[in-house]
PDB file of C-alpha atoms in Angstrom:
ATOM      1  CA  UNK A   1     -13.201  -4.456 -12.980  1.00 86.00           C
ATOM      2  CA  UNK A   2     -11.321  -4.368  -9.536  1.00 92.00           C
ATOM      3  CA  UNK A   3     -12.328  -3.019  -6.914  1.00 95.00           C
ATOM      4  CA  UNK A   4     -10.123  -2.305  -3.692  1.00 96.00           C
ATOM      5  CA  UNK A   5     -10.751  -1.545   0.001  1.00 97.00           C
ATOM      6  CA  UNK A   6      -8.122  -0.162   2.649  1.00 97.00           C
ATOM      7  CA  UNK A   7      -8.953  -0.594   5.912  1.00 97.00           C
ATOM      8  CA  UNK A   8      -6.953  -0.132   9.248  1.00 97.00           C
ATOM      9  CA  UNK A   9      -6.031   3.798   9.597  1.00 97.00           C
ATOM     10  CA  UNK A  10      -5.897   5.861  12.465  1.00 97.00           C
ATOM     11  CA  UNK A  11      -4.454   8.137  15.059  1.00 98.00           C
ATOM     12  CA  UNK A  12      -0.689   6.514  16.757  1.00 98.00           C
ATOM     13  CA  UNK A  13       1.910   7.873  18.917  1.00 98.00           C
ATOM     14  CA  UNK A  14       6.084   7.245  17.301  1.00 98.00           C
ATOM     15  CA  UNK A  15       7.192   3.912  17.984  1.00 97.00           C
ATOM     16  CA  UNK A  16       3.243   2.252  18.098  1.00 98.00           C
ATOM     17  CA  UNK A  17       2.538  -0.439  14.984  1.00 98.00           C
ATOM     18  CA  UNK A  18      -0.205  -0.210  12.491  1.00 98.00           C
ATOM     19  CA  UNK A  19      -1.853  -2.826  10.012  1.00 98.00           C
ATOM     20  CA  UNK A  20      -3.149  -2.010   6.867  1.00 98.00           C
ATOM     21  CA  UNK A  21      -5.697  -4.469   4.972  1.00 98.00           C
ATOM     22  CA  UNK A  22      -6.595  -4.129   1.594  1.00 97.00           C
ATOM     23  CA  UNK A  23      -9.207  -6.559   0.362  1.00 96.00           C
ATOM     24  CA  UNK A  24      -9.677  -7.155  -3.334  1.00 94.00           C
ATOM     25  CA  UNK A  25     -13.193  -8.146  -5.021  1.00 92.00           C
ATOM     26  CA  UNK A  26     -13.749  -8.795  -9.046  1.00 88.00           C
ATOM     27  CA  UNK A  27     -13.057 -11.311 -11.465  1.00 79.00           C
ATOM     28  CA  UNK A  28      -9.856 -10.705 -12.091  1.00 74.00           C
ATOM     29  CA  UNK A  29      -8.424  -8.821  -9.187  1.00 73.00           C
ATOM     30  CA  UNK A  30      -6.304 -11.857  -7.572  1.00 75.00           C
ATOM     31  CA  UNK A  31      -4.461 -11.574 -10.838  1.00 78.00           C
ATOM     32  CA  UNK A  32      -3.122  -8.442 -10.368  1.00 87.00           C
ATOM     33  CA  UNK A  33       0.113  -7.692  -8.288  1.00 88.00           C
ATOM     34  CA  UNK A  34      -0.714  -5.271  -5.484  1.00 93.00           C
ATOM     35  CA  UNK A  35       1.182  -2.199  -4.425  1.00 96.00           C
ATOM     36  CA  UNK A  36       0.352   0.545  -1.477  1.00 97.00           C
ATOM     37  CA  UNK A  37       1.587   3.832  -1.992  1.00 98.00           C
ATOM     38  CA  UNK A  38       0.843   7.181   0.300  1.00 98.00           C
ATOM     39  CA  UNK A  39       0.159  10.683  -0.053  1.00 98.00           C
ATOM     40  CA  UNK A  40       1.375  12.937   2.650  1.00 97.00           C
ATOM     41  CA  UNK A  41      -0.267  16.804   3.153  1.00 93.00           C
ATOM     42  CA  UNK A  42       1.051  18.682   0.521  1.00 95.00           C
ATOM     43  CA  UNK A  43       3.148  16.383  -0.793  1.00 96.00           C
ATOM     44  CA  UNK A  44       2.601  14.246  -3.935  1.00 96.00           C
ATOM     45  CA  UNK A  45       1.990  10.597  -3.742  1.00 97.00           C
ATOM     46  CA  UNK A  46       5.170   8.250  -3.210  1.00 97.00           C
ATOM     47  CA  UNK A  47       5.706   4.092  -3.820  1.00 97.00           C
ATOM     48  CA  UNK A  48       5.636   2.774  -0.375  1.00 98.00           C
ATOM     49  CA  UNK A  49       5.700  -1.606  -1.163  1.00 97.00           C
ATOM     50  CA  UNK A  50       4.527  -3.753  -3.989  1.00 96.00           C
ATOM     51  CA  UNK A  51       4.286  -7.712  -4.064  1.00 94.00           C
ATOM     52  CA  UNK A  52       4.021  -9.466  -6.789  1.00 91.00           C
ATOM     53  CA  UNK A  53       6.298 -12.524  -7.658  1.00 90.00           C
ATOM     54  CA  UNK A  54       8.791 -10.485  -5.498  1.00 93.00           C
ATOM     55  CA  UNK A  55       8.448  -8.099  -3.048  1.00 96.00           C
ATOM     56  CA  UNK A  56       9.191  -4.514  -3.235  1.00 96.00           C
ATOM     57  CA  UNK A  57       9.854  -1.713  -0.718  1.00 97.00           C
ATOM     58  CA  UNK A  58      10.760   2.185  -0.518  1.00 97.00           C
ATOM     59  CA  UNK A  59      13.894   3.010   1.082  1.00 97.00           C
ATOM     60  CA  UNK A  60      12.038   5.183   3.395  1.00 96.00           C
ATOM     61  CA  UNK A  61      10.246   2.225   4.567  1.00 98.00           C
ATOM     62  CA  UNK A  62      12.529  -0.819   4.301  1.00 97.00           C
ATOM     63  CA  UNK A  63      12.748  -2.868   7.268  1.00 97.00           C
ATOM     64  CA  UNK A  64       9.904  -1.139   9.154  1.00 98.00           C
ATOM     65  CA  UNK A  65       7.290  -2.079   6.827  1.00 98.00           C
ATOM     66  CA  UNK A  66       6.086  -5.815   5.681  1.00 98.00           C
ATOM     67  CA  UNK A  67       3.876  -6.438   2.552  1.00 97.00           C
ATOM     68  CA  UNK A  68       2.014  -9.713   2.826  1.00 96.00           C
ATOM     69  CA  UNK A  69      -0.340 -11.113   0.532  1.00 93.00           C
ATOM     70  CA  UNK A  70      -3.540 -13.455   1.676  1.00 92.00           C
ATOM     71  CA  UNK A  71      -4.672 -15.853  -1.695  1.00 88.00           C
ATOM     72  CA  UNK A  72      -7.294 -17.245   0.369  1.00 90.00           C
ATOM     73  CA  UNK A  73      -8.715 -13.786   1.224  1.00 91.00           C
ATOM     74  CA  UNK A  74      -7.194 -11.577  -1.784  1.00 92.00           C
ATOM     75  CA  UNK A  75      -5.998  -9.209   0.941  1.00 95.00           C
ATOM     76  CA  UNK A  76      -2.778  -7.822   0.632  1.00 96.00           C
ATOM     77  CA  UNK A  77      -1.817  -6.239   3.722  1.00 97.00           C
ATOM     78  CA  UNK A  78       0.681  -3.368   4.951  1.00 98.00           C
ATOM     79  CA  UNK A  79       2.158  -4.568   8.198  1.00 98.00           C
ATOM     80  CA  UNK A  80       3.725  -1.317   9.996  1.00 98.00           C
ATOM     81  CA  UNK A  81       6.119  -0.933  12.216  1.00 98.00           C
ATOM     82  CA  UNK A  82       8.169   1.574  14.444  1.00 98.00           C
ATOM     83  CA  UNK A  83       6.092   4.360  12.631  1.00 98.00           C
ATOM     84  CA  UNK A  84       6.927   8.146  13.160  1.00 97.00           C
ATOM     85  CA  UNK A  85       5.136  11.321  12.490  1.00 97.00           C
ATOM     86  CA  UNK A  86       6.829  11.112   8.760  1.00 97.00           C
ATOM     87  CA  UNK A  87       4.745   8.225   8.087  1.00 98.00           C
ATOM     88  CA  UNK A  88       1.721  10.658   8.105  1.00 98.00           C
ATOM     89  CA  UNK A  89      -0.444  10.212   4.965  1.00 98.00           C
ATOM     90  CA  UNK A  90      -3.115   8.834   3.239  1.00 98.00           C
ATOM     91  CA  UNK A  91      -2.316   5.267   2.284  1.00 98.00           C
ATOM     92  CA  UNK A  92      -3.572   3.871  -1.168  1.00 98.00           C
ATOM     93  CA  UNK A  93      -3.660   0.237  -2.333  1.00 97.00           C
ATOM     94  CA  UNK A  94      -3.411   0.033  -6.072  1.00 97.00           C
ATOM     95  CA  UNK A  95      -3.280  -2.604  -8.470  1.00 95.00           C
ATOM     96  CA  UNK A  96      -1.592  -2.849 -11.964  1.00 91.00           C
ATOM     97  CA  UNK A  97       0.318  -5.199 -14.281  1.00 87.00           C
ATOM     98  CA  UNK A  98       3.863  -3.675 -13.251  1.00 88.00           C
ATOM     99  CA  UNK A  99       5.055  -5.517 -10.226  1.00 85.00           C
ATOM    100  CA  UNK A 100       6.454  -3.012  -7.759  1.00 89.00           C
ATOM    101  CA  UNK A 101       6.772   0.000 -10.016  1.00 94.00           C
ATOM    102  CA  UNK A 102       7.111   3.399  -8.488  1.00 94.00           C
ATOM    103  CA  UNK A 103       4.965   5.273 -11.172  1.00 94.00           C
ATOM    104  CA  UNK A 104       1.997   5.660 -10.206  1.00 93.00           C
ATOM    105  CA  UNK A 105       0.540   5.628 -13.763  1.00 94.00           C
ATOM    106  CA  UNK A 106       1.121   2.176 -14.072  1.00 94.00           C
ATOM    107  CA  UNK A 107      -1.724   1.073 -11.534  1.00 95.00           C
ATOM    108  CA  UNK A 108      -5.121   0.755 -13.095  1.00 94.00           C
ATOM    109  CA  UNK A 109      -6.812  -0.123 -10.340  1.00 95.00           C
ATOM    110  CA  UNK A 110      -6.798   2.637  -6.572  1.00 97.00           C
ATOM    111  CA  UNK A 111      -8.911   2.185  -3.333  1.00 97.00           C
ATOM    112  CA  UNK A 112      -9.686   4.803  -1.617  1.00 97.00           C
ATOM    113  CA  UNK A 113      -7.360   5.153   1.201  1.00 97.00           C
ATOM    114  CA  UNK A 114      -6.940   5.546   4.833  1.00 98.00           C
ATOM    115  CA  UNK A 115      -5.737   8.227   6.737  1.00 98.00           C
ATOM    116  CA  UNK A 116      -2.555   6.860   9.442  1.00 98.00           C
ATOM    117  CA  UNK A 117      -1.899  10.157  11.819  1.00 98.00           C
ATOM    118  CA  UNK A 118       1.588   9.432  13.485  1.00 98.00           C
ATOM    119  CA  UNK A 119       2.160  11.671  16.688  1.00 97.00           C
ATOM    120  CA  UNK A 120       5.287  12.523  18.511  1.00 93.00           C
TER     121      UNK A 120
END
């Protein structure tokens, strides 16, 4: 079992920066490759990055957003950049045996998420 804990939302004006910890606990969880995904209101849940042995990123988010990964801490984390209000959602950290895939049924493993409000 693998359990998974986003940290790190919050309420930001356009333009501010936002990180986004997710910390891993279980036996096996530092095996898994890690991927954070969002869900916007009324909108269905997208791929936003995914490391693994590479890295992975949305073209919505490419060269805004960094995906890290801490083996010392088993925290992967969601460094944010530039963000505007279209990076409004709920952000999920999921883990699965598919490196950086986009489908969402491929992650066993979801935390819970954290809400990131971007303002204008």
């Amino acid at each position: 079992q693998v359990q998974l804990v986003e940290s790190g939302g919050g309420l930001v004006q356009a333009g501010d920066s936002l990180s986004l910890p997710c910390v891993a606990s279980g036996r096996t969880s530092s095996t898994y490759p890690k991927s954070w995904f969002r869900q916007a209101p009324g909108k269905e849940r997208e791929f936003v990055a995914g490391i693994g042995n590479l890295i992975y990123y949305s073209d919505s988010v490419k060269g805004r957003f960094t995906i890290s990964r801490d083996y010392a801490k088993n925290t992967v984390l969601l460094q944010m950049n530039n963000l505007n209000p279209a990076d409004t959602a709920v952000y999920y950290c999921a883990a699965g045996l598919r490196p950086g895939s986009r489908d969402e049924r491929d992650y066993r493993y979801w935390g819970q998420g954290t809400l990131v409000t971007v303002s204008s």
